[in-house]
C-alpha cells in the first residue's frame, strides 16, 4: 500500500509540475506571439514619404509583425507623443523617421530606459549614438557632392544657382547643402545667388521659385533642389514664367521618385541623385539584430544611384517608387 501511495503521490507531483511547466509553456507561448513594432513617420505629404511608409508597412506584413503606425503630419510634438505612446504600450521595437535633428533626446532616453530598441530611418538625430540602435539612411553630403559635380560638368563651371532647401533643421537639408558647397566652392564662377527653404514640399517649392524668378528671373542659370517634389514645383513655376526648364534654366534634384524620371524624359529636369526610401527590410533586419542581442554599426548606409537625363527613358519603367 505504502509503495502505491508513494507512487500515486509521485504521479500527482509530476502532474502538478508537468502542468506548471506546461502552463509555463503556455506562458512561454506568449513569446511566440507576434512582435509589436511602433513606426513614427514624420509626415505623409509627398511621394517619397508614401514610398517609405509602404516599405515599412509592407515588410511588417511579410515578416508577421504587428505594426502600430503614426503620421505626425510634420509636427515634431506629435512624433514625440507617438513614440511615448509606443513605449507606454510596451512595443518590442520602434522605427523613427525624425522630422528634425534636435528635440528627441528625452523620449529616446525613455525608450532606452524601457529597453526598447529604436531604429532611425532616413534622418538622423543630434543625440549620442547610444541613444538609438542604428541609423539606416543615405549619405546626404555624398548626394550634394555628386549633384554639384554634375552641375559643374554640365555648365562648364560657370553658373548662377538658385537653391531650394529642404526642411530647416533636418539633416538631409544641412548635409545636401554642405556637400554641394564642398564642390562648388572650388569654382569661383559657380555661385549660389538665391537660397530658401521649400520644406521638401511641391507647392512651397513652386511658390519660392516664383519669388526667385520675380526677383532674378533673368539671372538664374541653375536650380538646385534638395528633393524632387520641390523640383517639380520649380519646373511648373519656370514654365509659367515663360522659360524652358531643363534648357533656359537647368534643374537638378535628389530622391529619384518616378515623377522626377518623367520630368527628365520630358526634358524639364537635367539629373537626379537617388535617395532610396525603401528602408523597411533593413529596418526590421536591424530590430531583429537588436532582439538577438547583436551589435550593428551605428549607420547602415543606403546604396544610391546617379541618373542623367539621357538615361531616364530606359530606366523609368524599372523604378520601384
Ligand atoms: C531623405 C528624406 C527626405 C527626402 C525628402 O532621407 O529625409 O525627406 O529626400 C523627404 O523627399 O521629405
Coordinates of C-alpha atoms and ligand atoms in Angstrom, one line a residue, residues 46 48-49 122-123 140 172 176 200 226-227 255 275, ligand 1:
X46 CA 4.8 63.5 -50.7
X48 CA 9.0 59.9 -51.2
X49 CA 7.3 59.6 -47.8
X122 CA 16.1 58.3 -43.4
X123 CA 17.1 61.1 -41.0
X140 CA 23.4 63.3 -47.8
X172 CA 19.3 66.0 -45.4
X176 CA 22.9 68.3 -49.0
X200 CA 10.7 69.5 -49.3
X226 CA 17.1 69.3 -52.2
X227 CA 14.3 67.0 -53.3
X255 CA 15.4 61.5 -54.4
X275 CA 17.9 58.7 -52.1
Ligands
LIG1 C1 15.8 61.8 -47.0 C2 14.5 62.2 -46.6 C3 14.0 63.4 -47.3 C4 13.7 63.2 -48.8 C5 12.6 64.1 -49.0 O1 16.2 60.6 -46.3 O2 14.5 62.6 -45.2 O3 12.7 63.8 -46.7 O4 14.8 63.5 -49.6 C6 11.8 63.9 -47.8 O5 11.9 63.9 -50.2 O6 10.8 64.9 -47.5

